[in-house]
PDB file of N, CA and C in Angstrom:
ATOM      1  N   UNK A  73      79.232 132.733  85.023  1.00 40.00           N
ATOM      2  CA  UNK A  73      80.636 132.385  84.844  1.00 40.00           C
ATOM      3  C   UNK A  73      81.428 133.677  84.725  1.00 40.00           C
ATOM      4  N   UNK A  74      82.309 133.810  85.653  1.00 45.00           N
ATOM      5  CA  UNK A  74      83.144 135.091  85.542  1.00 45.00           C
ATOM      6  C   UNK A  74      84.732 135.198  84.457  1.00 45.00           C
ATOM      7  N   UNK A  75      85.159 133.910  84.441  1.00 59.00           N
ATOM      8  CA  UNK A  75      85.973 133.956  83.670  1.00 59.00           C
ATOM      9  C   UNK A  75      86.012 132.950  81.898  1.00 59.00           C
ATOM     10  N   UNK A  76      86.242 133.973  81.284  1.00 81.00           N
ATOM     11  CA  UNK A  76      86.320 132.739  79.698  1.00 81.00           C
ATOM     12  C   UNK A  76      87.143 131.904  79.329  1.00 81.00           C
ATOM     13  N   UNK A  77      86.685 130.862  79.150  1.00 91.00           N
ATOM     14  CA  UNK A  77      87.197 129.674  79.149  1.00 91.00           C
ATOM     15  C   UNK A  77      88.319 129.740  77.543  1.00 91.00           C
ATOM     16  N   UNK A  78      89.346 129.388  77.603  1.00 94.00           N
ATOM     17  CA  UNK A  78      90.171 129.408  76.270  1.00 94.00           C
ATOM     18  C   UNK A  78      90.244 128.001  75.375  1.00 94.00           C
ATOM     19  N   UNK A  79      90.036 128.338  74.262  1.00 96.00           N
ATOM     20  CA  UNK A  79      89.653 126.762  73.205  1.00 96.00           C
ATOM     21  C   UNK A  79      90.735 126.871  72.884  1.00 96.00           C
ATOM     22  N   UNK A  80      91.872 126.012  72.173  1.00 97.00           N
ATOM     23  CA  UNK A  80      92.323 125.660  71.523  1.00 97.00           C
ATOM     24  C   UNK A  80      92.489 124.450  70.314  1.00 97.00           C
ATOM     25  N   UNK A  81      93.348 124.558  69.188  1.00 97.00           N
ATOM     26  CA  UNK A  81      93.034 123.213  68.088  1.00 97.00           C
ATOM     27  C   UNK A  81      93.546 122.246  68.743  1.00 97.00           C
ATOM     28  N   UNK A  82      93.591 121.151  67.791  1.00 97.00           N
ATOM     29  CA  UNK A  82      93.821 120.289  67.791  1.00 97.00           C
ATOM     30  C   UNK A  82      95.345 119.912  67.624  1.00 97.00           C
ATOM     31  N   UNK A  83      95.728 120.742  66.679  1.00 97.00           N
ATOM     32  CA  UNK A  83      97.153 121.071  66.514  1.00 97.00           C
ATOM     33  C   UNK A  83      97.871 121.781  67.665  1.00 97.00           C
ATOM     34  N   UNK A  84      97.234 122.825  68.522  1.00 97.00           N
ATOM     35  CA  UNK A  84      97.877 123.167  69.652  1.00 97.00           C
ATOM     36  C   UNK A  84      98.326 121.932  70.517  1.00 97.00           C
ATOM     37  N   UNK A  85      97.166 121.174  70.490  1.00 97.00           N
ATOM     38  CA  UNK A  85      96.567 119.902  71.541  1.00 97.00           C
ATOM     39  C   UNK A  85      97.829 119.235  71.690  1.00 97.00           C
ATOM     40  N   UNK A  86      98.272 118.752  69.969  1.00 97.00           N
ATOM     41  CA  UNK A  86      99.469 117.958  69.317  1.00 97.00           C
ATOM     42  C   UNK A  86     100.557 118.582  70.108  1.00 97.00           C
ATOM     43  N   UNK A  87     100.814 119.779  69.822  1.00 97.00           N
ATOM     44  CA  UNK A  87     102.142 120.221  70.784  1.00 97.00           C
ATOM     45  C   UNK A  87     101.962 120.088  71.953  1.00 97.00           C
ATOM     46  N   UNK A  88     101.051 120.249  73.130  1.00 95.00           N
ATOM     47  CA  UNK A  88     100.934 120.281  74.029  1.00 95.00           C
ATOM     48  C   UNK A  88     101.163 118.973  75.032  1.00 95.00           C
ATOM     49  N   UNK A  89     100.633 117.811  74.002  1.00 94.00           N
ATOM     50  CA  UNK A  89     100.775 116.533  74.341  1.00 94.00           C
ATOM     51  C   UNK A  89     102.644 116.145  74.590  1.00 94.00           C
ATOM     52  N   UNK A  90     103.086 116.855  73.532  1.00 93.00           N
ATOM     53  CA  UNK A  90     104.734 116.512  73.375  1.00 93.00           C
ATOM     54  C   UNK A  90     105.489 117.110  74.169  1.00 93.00           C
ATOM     55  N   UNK A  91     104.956 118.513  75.255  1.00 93.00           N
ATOM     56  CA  UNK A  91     105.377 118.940  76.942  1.00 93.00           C
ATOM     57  C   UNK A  91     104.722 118.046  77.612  1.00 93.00           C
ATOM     58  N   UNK A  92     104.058 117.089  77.175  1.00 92.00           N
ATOM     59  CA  UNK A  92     103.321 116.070  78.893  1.00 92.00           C
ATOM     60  C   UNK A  92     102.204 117.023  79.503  1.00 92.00           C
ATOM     61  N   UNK A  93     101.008 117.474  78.885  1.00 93.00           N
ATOM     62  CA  UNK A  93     100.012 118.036  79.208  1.00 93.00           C
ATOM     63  C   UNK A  93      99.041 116.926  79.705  1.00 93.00           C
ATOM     64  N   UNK A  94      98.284 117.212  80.424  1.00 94.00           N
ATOM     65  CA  UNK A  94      97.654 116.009  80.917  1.00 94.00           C
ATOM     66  C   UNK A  94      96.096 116.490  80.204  1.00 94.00           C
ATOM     67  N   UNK A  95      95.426 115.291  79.962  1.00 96.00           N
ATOM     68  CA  UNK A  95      94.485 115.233  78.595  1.00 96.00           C
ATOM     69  C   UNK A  95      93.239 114.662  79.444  1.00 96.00           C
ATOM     70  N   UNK A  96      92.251 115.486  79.662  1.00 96.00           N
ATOM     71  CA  UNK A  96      90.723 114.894  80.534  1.00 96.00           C
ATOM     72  C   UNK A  96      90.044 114.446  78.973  1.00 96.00           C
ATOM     73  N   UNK A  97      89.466 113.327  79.031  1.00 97.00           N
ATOM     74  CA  UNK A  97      88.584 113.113  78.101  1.00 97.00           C
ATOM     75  C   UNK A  97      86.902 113.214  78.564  1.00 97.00           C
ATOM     76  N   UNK A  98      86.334 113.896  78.392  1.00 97.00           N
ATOM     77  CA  UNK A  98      85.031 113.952  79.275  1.00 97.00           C
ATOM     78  C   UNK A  98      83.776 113.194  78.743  1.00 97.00           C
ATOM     79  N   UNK A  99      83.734 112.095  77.596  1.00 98.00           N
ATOM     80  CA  UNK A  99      83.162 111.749  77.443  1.00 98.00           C
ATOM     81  C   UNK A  99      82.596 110.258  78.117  1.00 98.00           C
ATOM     82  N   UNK A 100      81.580 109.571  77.511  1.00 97.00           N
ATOM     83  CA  UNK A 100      81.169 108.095  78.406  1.00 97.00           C
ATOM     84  C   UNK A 100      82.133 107.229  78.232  1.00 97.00           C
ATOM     85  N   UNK A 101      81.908 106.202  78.736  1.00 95.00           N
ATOM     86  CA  UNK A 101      83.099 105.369  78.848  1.00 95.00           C
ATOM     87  C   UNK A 101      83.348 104.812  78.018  1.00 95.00           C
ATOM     88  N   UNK A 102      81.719 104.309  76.640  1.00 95.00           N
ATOM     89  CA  UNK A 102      81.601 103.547  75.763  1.00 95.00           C
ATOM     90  C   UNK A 102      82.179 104.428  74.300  1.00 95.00           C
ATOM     91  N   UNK A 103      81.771 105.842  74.352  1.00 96.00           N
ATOM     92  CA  UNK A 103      82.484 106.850  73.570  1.00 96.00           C
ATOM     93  C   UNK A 103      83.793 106.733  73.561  1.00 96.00           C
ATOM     94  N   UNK A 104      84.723 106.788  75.143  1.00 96.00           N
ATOM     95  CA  UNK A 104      86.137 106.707  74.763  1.00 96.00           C
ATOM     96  C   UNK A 104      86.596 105.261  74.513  1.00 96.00           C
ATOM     97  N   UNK A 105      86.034 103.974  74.865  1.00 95.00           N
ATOM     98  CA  UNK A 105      86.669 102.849  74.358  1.00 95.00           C
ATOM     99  C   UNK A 105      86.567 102.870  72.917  1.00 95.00           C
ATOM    100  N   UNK A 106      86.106 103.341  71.829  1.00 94.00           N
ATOM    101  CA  UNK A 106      86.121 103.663  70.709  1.00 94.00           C
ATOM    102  C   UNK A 106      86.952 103.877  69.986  1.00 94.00           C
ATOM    103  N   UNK A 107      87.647 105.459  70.625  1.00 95.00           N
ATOM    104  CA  UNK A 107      88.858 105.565  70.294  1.00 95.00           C
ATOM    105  C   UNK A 107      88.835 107.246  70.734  1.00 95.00           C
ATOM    106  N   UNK A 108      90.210 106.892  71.423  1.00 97.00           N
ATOM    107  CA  UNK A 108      90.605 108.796  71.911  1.00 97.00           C
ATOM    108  C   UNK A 108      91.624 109.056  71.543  1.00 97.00           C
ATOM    109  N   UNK A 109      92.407 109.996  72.422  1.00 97.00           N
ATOM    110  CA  UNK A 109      93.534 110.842  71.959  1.00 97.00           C
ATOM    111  C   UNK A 109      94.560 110.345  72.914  1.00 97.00           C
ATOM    112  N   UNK A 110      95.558 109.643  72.319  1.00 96.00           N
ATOM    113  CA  UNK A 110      96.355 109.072  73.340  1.00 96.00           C
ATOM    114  C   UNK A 110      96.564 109.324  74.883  1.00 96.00           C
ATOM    115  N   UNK A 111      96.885 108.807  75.783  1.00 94.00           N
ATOM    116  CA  UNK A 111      97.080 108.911  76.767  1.00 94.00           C
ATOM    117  C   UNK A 111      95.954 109.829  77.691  1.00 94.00           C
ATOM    118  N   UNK A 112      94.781 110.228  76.806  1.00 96.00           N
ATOM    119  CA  UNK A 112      94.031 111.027  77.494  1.00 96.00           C
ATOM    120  C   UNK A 112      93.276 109.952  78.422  1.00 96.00           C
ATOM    121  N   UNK A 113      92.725 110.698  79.761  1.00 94.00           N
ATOM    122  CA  UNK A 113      92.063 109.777  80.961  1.00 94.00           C
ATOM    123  C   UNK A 113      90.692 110.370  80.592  1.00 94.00           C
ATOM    124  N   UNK A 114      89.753 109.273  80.819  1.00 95.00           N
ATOM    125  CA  UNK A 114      88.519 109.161  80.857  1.00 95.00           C
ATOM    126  C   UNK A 114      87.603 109.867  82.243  1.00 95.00           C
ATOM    127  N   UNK A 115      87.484 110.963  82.416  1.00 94.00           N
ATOM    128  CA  UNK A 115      86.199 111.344  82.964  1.00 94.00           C
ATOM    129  C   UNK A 115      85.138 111.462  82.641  1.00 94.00           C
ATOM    130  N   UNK A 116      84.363 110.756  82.645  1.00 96.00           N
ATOM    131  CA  UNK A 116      82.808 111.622  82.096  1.00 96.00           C
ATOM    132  C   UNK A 116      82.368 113.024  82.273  1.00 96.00           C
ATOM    133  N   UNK A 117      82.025 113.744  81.682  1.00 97.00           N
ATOM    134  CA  UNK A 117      81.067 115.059  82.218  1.00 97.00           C
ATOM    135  C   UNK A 117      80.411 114.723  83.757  1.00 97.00           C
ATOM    136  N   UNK A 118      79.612 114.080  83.513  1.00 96.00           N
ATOM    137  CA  UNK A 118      78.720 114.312  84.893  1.00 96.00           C
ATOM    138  C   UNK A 118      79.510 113.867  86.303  1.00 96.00           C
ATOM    139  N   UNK A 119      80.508 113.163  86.323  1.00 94.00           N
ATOM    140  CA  UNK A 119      81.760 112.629  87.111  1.00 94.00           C
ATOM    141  C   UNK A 119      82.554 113.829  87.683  1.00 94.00           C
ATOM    142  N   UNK A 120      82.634 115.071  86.518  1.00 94.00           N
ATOM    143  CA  UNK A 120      83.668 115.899  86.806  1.00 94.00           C
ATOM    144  C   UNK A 120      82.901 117.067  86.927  1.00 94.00           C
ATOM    145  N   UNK A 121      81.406 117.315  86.476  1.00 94.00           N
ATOM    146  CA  UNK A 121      81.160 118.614  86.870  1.00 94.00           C
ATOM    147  C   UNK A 121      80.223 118.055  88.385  1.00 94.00           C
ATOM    148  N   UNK A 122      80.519 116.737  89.259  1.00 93.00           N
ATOM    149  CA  UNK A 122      80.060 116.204  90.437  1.00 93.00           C
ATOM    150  C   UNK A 122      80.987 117.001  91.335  1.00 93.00           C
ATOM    151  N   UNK A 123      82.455 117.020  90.989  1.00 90.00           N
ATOM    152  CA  UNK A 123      83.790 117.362  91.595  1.00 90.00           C
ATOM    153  C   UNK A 123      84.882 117.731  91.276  1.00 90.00           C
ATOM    154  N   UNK A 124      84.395 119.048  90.309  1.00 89.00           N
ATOM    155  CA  UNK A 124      85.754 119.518  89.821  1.00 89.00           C
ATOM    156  C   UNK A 124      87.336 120.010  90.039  1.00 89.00           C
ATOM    157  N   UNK A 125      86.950 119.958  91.554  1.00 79.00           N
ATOM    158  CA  UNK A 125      88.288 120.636  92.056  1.00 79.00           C
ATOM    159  C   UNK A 125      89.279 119.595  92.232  1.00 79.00           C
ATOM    160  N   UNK A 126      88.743 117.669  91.975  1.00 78.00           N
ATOM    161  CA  UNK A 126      89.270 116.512  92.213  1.00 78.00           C
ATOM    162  C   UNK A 126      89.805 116.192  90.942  1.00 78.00           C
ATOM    163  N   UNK A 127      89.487 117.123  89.716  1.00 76.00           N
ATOM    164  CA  UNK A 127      90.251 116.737  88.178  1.00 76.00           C
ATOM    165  C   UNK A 127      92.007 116.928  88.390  1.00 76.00           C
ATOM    166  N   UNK A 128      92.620 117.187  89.532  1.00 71.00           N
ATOM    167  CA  UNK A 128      93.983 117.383  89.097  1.00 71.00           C
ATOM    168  C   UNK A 128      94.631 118.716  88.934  1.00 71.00           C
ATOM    169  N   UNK A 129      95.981 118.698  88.473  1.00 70.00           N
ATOM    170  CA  UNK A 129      96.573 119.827  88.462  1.00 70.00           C
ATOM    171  C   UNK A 129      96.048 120.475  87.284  1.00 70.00           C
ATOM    172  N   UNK A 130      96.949 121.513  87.484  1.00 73.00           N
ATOM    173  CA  UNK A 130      96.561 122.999  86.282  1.00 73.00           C
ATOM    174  C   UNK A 130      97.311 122.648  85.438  1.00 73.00           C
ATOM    175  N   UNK A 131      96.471 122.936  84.018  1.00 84.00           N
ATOM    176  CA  UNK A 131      97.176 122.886  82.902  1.00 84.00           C
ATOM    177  C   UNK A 131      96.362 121.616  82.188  1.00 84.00           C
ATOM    178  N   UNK A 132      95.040 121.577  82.290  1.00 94.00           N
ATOM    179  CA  UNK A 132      94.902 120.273  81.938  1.00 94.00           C
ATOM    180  C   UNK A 132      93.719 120.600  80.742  1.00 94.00           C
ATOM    181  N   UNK A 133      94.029 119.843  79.267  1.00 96.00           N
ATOM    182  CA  UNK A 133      93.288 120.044  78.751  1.00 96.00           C
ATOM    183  C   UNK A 133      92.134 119.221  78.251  1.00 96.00           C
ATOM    184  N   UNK A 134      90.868 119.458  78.107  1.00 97.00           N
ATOM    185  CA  UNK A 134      89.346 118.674  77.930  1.00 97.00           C
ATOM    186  C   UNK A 134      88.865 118.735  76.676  1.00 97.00           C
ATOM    187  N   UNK A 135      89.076 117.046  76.571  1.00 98.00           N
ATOM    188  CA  UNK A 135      88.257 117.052  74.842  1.00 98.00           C
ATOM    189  C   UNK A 135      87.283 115.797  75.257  1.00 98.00           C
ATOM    190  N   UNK A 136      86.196 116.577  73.994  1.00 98.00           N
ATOM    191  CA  UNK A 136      85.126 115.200  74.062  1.00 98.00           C
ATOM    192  C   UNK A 136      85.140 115.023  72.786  1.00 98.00           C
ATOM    193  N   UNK A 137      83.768 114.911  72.423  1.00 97.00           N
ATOM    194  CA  UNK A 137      83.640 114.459  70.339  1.00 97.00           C
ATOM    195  C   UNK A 137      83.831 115.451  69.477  1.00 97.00           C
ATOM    196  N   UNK A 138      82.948 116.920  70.217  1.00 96.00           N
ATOM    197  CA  UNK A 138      83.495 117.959  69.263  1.00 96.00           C
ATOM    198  C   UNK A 138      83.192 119.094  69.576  1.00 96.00           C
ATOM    199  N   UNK A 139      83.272 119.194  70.914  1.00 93.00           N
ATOM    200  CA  UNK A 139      83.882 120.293  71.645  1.00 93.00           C
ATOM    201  C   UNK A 139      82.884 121.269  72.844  1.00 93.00           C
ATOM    202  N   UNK A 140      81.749 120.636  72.685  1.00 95.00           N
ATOM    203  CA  UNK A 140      80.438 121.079  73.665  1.00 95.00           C
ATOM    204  C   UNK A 140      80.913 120.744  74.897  1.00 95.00           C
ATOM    205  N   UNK A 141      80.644 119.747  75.406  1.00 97.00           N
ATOM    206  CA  UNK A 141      81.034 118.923  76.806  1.00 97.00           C
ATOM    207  C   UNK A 141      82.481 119.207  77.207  1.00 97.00           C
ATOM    208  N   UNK A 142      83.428 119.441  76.327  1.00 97.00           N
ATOM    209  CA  UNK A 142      84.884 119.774  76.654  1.00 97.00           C
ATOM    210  C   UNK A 142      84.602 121.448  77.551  1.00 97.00           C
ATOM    211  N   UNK A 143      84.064 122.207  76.691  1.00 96.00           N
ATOM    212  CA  UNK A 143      83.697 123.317  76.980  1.00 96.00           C
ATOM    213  C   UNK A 143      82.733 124.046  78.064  1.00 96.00           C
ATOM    214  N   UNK A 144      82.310 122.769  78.299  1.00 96.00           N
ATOM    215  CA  UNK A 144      81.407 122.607  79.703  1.00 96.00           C
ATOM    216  C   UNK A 144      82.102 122.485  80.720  1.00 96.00           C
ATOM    217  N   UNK A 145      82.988 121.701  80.752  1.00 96.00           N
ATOM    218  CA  UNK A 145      83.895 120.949  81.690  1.00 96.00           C
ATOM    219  C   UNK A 145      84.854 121.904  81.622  1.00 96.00           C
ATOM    220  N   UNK A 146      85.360 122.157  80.643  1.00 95.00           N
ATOM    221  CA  UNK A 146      86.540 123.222  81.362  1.00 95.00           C
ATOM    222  C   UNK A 146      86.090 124.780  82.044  1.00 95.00           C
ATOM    223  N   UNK A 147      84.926 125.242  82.238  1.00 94.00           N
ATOM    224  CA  UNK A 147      84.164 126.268  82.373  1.00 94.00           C
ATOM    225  C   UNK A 147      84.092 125.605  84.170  1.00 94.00           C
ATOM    226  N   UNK A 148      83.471 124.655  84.189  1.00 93.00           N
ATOM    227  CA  UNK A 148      83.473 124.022  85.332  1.00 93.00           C
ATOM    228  C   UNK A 148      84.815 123.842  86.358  1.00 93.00           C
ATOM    229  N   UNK A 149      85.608 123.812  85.651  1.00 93.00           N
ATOM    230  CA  UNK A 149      87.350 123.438  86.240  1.00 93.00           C
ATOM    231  C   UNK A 149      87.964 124.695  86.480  1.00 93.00           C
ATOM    232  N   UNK A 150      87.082 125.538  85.672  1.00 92.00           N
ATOM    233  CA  UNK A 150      88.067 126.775  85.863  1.00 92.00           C
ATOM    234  C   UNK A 150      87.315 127.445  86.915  1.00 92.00           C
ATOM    235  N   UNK A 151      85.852 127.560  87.158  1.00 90.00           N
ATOM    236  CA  UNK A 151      85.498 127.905  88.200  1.00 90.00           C
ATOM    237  C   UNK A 151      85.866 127.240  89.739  1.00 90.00           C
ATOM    238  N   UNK A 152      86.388 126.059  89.678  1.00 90.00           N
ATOM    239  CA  UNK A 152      86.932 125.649  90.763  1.00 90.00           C
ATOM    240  C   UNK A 152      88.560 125.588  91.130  1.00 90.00           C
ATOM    241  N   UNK A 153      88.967 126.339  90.292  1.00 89.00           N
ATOM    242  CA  UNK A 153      90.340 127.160  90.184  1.00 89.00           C
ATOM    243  C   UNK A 153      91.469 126.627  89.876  1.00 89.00           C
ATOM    244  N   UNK A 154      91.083 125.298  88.557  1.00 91.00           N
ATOM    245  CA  UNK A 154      91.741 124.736  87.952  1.00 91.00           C
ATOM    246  C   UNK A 154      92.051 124.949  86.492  1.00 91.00           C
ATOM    247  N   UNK A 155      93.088 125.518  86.279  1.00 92.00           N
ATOM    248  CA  UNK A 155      93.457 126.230  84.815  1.00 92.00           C
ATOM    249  C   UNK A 155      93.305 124.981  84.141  1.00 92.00           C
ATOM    250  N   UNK A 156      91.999 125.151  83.023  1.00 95.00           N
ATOM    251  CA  UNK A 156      91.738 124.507  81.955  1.00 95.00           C
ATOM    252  C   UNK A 156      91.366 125.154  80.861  1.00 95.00           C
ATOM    253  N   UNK A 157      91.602 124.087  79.796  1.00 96.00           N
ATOM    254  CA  UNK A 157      91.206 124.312  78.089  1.00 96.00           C
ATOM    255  C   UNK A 157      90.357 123.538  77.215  1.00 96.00           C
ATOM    256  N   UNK A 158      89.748 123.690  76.750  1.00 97.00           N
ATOM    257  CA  UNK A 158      88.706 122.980  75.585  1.00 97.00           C
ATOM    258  C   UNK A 158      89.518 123.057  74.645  1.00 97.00           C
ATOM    259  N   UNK A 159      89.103 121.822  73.672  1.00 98.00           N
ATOM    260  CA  UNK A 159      89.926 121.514  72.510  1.00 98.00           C
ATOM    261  C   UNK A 159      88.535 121.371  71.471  1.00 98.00           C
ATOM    262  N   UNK A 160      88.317 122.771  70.744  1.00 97.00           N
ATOM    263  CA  UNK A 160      88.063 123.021  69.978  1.00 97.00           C
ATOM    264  C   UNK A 160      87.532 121.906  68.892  1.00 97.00           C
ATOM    265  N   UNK A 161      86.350 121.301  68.339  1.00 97.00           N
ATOM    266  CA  UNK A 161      86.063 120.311  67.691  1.00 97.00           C
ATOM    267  C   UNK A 161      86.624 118.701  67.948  1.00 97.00           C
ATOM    268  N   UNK A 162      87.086 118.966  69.323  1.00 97.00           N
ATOM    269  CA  UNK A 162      87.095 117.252  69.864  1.00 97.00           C
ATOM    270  C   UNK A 162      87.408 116.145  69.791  1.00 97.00           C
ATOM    271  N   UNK A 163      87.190 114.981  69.494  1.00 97.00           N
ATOM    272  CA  UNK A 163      88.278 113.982  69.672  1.00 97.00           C
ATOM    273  C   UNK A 163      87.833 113.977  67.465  1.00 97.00           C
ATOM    274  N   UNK A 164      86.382 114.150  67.062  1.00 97.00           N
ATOM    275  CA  UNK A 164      86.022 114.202  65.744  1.00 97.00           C
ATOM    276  C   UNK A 164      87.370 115.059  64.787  1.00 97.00           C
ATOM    277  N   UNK A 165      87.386 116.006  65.743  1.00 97.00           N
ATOM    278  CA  UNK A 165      88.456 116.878  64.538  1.00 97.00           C
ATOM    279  C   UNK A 165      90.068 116.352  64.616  1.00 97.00           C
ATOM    280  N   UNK A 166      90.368 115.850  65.744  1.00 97.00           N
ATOM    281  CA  UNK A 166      91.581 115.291  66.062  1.00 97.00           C
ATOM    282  C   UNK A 166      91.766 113.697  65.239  1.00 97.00           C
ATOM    283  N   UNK A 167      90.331 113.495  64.835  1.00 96.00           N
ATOM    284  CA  UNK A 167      90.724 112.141  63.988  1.00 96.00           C
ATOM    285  C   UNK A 167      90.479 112.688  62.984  1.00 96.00           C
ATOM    286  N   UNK A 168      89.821 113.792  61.739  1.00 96.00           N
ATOM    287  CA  UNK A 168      89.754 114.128  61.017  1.00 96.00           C
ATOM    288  C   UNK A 168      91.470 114.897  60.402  1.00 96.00           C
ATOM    289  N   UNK A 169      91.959 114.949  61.153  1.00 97.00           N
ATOM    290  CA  UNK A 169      93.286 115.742  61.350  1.00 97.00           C
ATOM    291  C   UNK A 169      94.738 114.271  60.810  1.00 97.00           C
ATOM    292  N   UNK A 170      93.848 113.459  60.944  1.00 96.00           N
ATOM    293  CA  UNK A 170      94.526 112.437  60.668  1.00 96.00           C
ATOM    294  C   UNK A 170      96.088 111.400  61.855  1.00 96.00           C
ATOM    295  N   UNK A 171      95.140 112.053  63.038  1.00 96.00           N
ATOM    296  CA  UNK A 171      96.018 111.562  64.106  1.00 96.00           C
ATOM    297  C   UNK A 171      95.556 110.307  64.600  1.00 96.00           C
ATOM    298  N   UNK A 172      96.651 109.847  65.071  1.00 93.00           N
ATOM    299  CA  UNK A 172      96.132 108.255  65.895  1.00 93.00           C
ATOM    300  C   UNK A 172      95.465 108.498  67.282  1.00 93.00           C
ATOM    301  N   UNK A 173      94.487 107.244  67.169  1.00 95.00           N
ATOM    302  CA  UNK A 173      94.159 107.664  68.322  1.00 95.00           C
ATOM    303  C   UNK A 173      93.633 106.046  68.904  1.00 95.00           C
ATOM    304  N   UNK A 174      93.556 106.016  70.538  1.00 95.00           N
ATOM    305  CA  UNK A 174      93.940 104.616  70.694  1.00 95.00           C
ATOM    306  C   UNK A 174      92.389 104.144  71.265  1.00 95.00           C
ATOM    307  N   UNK A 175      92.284 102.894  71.141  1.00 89.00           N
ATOM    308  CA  UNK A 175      90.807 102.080  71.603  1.00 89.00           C
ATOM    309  C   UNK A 175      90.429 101.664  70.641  1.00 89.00           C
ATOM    310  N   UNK A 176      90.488 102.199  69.479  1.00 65.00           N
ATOM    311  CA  UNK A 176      89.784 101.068  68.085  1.00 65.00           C
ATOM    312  C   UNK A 176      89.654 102.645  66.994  1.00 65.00           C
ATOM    313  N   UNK A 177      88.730 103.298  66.657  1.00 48.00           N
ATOM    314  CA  UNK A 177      88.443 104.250  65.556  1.00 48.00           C
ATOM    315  C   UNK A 177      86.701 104.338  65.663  1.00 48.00           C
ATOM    316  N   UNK A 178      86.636 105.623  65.689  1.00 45.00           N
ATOM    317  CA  UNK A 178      85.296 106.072  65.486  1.00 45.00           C
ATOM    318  C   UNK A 178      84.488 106.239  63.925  1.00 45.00           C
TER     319      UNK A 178
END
């Protein structure tokens, strides 16, 4: 991997959401019906490191439960020359943070 991938919190995440950042969730499908981070879209990992250059525009940031697979995936996105971010401890720290989050609660 030639370039490092940039993490950010959860609290960045929060602002970022309120410019209209677009939100990859990379976990299974049964993980995000659970409960995610609003408006975030469901990719799986293995879906998106199949075809990363098909995740969308730049600027897009990747959370999973707590921050492995986000960090995979955006390593993956960025090598296919799509400016991405990992969100730092995952959809776990974003509900620990005391934010809503939609599908039911983990």
């Amino acid at each position: 991997m030639s370039r490092t991938v940039r993490e950010v919190t959860v609290e960045e995440l929060a602002a970022a959401r309120e410019r209209g950042v677009r939100v990859l969730d990379v976990r299974s499908p049964q993980e995000y019906a659970q409960g995610h981070v609003p408006r975030a879209v469901n990719t799986p990992l293995e879906k998106l490191l199949a075809a990363p250059a098909t995740a969308g525009a730049d600027g897009v940031h990747v959370v999973c439960q707590s921050g492995r697979r986000s960090l995979e995936a955006a390593c993956a996105l960025e090598q296919a020359g799509v400016t991405a971010v990992s969100v730092a401890g995952g959809t776990s720290a974003w509900i620990e943070s005391g934010r809503d989050v939609e599908g039911g609660t983990l």
